[in-house]
Coordinates of C-alpha atoms in Angstrom, one line a residue:
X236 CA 104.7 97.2 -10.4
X237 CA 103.8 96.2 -6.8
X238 CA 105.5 95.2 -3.7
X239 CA 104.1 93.2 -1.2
X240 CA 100.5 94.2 -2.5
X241 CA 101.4 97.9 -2.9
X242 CA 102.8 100.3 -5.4
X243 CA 106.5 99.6 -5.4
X244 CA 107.0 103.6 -5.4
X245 CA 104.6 104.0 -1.9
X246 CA 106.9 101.0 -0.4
X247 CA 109.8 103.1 -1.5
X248 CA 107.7 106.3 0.4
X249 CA 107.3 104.6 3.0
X250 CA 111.1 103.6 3.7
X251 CA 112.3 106.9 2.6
X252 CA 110.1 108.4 5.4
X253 CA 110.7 105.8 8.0
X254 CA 114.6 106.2 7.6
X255 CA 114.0 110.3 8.4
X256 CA 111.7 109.6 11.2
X257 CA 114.2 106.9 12.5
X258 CA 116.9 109.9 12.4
X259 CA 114.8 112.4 14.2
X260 CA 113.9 109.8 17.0
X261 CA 117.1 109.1 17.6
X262 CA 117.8 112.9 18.0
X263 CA 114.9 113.8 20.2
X264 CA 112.2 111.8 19.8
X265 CA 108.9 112.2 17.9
X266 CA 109.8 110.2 15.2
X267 CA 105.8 108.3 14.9
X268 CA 104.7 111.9 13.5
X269 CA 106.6 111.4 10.6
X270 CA 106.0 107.8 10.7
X271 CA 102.6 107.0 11.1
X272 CA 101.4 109.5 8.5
X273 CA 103.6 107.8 5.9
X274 CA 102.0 104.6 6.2
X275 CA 98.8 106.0 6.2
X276 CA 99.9 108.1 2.8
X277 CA 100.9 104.9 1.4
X278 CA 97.6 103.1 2.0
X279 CA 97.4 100.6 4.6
X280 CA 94.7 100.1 7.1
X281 CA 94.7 102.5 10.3
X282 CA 95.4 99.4 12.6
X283 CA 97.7 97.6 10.2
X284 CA 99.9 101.0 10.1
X285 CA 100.0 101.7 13.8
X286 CA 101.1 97.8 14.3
X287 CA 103.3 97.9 11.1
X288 CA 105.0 101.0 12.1
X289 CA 105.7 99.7 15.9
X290 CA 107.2 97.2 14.2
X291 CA 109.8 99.0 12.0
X292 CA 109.9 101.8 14.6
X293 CA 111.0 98.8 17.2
X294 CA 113.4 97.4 15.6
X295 CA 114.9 100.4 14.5
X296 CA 115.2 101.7 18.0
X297 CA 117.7 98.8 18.5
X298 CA 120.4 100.5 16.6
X299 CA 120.5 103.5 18.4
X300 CA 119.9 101.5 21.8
X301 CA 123.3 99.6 21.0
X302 CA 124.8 102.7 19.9
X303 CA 124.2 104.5 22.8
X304 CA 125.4 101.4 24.9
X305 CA 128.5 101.1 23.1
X306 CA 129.6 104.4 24.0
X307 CA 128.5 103.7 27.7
X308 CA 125.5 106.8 27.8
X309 CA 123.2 104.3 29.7
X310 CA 123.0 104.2 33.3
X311 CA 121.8 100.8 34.4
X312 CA 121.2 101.5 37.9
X313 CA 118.3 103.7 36.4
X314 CA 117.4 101.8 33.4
X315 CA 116.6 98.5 34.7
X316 CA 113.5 99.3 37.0
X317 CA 112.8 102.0 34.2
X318 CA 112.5 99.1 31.7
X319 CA 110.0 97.3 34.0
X320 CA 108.0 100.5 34.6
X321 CA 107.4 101.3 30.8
X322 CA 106.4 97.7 30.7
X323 CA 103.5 98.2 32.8
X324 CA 102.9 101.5 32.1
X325 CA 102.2 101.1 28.2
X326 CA 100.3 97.6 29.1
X327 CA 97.9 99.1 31.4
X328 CA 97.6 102.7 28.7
X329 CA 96.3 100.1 26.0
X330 CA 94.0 98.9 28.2
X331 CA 92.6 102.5 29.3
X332 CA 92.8 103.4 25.7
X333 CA 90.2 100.4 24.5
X334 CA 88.3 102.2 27.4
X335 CA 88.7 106.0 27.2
X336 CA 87.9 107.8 24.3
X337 CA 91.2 109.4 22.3
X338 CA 89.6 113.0 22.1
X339 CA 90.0 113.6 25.6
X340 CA 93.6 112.7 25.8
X341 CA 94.0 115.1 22.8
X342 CA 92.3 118.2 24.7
X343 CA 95.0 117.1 27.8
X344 CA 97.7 117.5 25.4
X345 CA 97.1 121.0 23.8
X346 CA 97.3 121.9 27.6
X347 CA 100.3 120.2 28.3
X348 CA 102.3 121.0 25.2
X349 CA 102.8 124.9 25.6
X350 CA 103.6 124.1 28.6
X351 CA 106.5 122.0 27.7
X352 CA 107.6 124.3 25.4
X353 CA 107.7 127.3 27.6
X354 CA 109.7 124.7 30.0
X355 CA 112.3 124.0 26.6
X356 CA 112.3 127.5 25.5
X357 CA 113.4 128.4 28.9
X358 CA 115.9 126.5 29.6
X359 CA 119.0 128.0 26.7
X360 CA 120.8 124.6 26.3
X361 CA 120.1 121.0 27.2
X362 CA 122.8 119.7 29.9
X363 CA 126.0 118.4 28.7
X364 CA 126.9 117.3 32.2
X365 CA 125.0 115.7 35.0
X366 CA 124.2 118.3 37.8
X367 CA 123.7 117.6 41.5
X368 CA 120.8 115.2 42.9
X369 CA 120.2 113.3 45.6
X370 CA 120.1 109.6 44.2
X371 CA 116.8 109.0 45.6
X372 CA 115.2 111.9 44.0
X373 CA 116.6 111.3 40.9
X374 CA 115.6 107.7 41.0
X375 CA 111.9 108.9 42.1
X376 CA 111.5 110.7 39.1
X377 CA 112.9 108.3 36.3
X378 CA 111.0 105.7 37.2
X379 CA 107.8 107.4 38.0
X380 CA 108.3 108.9 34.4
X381 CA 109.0 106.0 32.9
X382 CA 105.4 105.2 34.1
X383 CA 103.6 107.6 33.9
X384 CA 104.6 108.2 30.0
X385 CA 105.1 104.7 29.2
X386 CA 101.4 104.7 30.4
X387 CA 100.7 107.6 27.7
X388 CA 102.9 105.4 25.4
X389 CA 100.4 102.9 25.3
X390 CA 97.0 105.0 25.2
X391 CA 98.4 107.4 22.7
X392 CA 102.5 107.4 21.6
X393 CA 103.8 110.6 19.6
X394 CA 106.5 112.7 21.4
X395 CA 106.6 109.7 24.0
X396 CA 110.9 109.4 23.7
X397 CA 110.7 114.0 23.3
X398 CA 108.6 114.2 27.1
X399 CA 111.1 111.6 28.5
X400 CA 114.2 113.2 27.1
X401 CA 112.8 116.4 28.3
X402 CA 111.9 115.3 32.1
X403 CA 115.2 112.9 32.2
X404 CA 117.3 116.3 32.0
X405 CA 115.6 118.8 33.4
X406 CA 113.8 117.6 35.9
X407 CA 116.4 114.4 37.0
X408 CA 118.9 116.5 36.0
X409 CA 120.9 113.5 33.8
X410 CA 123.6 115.0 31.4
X411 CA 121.8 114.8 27.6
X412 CA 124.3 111.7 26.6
X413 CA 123.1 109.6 29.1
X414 CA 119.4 110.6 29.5
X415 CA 118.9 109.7 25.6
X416 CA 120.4 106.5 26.0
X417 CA 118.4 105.4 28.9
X418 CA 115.1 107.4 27.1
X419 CA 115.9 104.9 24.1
X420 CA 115.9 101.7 26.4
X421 CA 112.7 102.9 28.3
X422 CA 110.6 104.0 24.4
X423 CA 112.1 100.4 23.1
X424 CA 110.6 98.5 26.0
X425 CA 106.8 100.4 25.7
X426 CA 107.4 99.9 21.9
X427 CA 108.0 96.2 22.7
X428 CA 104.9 95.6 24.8
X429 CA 102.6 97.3 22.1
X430 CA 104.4 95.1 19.0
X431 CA 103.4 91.9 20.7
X432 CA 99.9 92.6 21.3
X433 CA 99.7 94.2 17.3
X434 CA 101.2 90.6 16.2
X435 CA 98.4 88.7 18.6
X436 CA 95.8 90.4 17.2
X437 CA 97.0 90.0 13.1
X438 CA 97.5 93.7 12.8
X439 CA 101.1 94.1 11.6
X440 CA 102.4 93.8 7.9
X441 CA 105.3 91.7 8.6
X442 CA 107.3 92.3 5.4
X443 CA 106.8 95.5 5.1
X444 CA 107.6 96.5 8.5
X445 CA 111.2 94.3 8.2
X446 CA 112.0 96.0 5.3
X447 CA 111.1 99.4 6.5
X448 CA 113.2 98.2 9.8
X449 CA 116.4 98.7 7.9
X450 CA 115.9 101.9 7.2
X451 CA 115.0 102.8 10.2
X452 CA 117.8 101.2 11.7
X453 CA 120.2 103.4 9.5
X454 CA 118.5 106.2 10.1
X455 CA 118.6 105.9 14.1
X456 CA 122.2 104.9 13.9
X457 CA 123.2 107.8 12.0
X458 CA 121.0 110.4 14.8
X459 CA 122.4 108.4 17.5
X460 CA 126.0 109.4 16.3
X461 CA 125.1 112.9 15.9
X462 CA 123.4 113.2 19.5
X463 CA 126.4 111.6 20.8
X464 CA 128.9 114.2 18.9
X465 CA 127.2 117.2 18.6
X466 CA 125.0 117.3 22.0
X467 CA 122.6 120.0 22.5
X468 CA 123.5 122.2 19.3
X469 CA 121.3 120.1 17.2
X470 CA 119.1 117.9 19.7
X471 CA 117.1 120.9 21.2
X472 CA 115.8 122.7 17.8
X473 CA 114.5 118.9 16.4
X474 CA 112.6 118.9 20.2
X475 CA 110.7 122.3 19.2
X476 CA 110.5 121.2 15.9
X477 CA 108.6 117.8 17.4
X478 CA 106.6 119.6 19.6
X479 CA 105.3 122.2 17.0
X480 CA 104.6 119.1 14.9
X481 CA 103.0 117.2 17.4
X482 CA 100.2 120.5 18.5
X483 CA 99.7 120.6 14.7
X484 CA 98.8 116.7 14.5
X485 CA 96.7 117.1 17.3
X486 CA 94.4 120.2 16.5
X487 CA 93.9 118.8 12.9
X488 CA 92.9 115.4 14.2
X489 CA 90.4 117.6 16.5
X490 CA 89.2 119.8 13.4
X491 CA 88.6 116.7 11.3
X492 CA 86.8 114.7 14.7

C-alpha cells in the first residue's frame, strides 16, 4: 500500500521521526539530525529530502515560534535586525556552498565542536535569568551571530538553532526563556530563505512535507512547553546529546567521503 509514491509504513517513519526531531528542536536545537536521516531512510532523493525536510522542519518551527511569543520569551528589540541578518546570512551561505566544497566545512566543525562542548560542559546550568550587559554589546553579538550562523545555516544547517542558543546565553548573556524564543525566530527566518529557493528549483515533496508539517508542529509545541516550564533541567542534556550526535554525523560522512 503506498502513500504519495512511497510505502505507506516509510510515510508513517518519516512522520513518527519528524514529530521527535520537531520536539528536540524545540528544546535545543539539532533537530535536522534526526530529520534529514529519516527522509533519507525512507527513500527520497538527497535534494528532494533536504528541500522536503526544510519544508516540514519550517513550518513546524511556527508552533514553537508562536508558543514562545505567546508567553512573551522574545525580545523584539533583538529579534527584528536578527531576522534580517539570518536572511542574508543563510542567502549568501547557499551561494558559498554551490562554491566551496562541503568537506572542508566538515573538518572546521570537528574543530569547533569540542570546543563548544568544553564551553557547555563548563558552564553547570544554562541561565534562568538575564545577567548584566551593556545593550550595545549584547546587541553586537546577537546580530553578528545571527550572521554569521545563519551564514553556516545556509552552507551547511545541523546544530544551527544548538550554536545560537548556546552563544545567545552565554556569550549575550540572555536568560534561557528568551534566548530560545528569539533562536526560534532567527532558525525560522534562515529556514525560510532556504524553502523558497528548494520550491524554485522543484526540489521539495509538497505533500509529504505538509503532512510531515503537522507532526512537527506537535512535536515543537509540546518541547516549546517543556523549555518554557522546566528550563535548563532538561534543555542542557538534549544540547550534549545534539552535539555528540552532530560529531558522529560528521566523522561518518568523512569516513564514507
Amino acid at each position: 500500500m503506498e502513500l504519495f509514491g512511497y510505502s505507506i509504513w516509510m510515510v508513517a517513519l518519516i512522520c513518527v521521526g519528524v514529530f521527535a526531531a520537531g520536539f528536540v528542536d524545540a528544546i535545543g536545537g539539532g533537530g535536522g539530525i534526526i530529520s534529514l536521516p529519516i527522509y533519507l531512510f525512507a527513500g527520497l532523493p538527497a535534494h528532494n529530502a533536504l528541500g522536503t525536510n526544510k519544508m516540514s522542519s519550517c513550518i513546524g518551527t511556527v508552533a514553537s515560534t508562536v508558543r514562545y511569543i505567546k508567553n512573551g520569551f522574545v525580545k523584539w528589540e533583538l529579534a527584528v535586525v536578527s531576522i534580517v541578518c539570518a536572511l542574508v546570512g543563510a542567502h549568501f551561505g547557499t551561494r558559498l556552498q554551490l562554491m566551496v566544497p562541503e568537506k572542508y566545512l566538515q573538518y572546521m566543525l570537528l574543530a569547533v565542536l569540542p570546543v563548544v562542548a568544553f564551553v557547555l560542559l563548563r558552564q553547570r546550568t544554562l541561565p534562568e535569568t538575564e545577567r548584566p550587559m551593556a545593550p550595545w554589546k549584547r546587541r553586537s553579538i546577537v546580530w553578528g551571530a545571527s550572521l554569521l550562523i545563519g551564514v553556516y545555516d545556509g552552507f551547511y544547517g545541523p546544530g544551527t538553532g544548538t550554536f545560537l542558543l548556546l552563544v545567545f546565553c552565554v556569550l549575550g548573556k540572555m536568560d534561557l526563556r528568551s534566548a530560545s524564543g528569539n533562536v526560534k525566530l532567527v532558525n525560522l527566518s534562515s529556514n525560510v530563505g532556504a524553502l523558497v529557493t528548494s520550491l524554485t528549483a522543484g526540489k521539495v515533496l509538497v505533500p509529504i512535507g505538509l503532512l510531515a508539517a503537522v507532526f512537527s508542529m506537535a512535536g515543537q509545541y509540546l518541547g516549546a512547553g517543556l523549555t518554557i516550564k522546566n528550563g535548563a533541567k532538561i534543555v542542557r542534556p538534549v544540547i550534549i546529546t545534539v552535539l555528540l550526535l552532530l560529531t558522529a554525523k560528521v566523522i561518518v560522512e568523512l569516513v564514507v567521503q
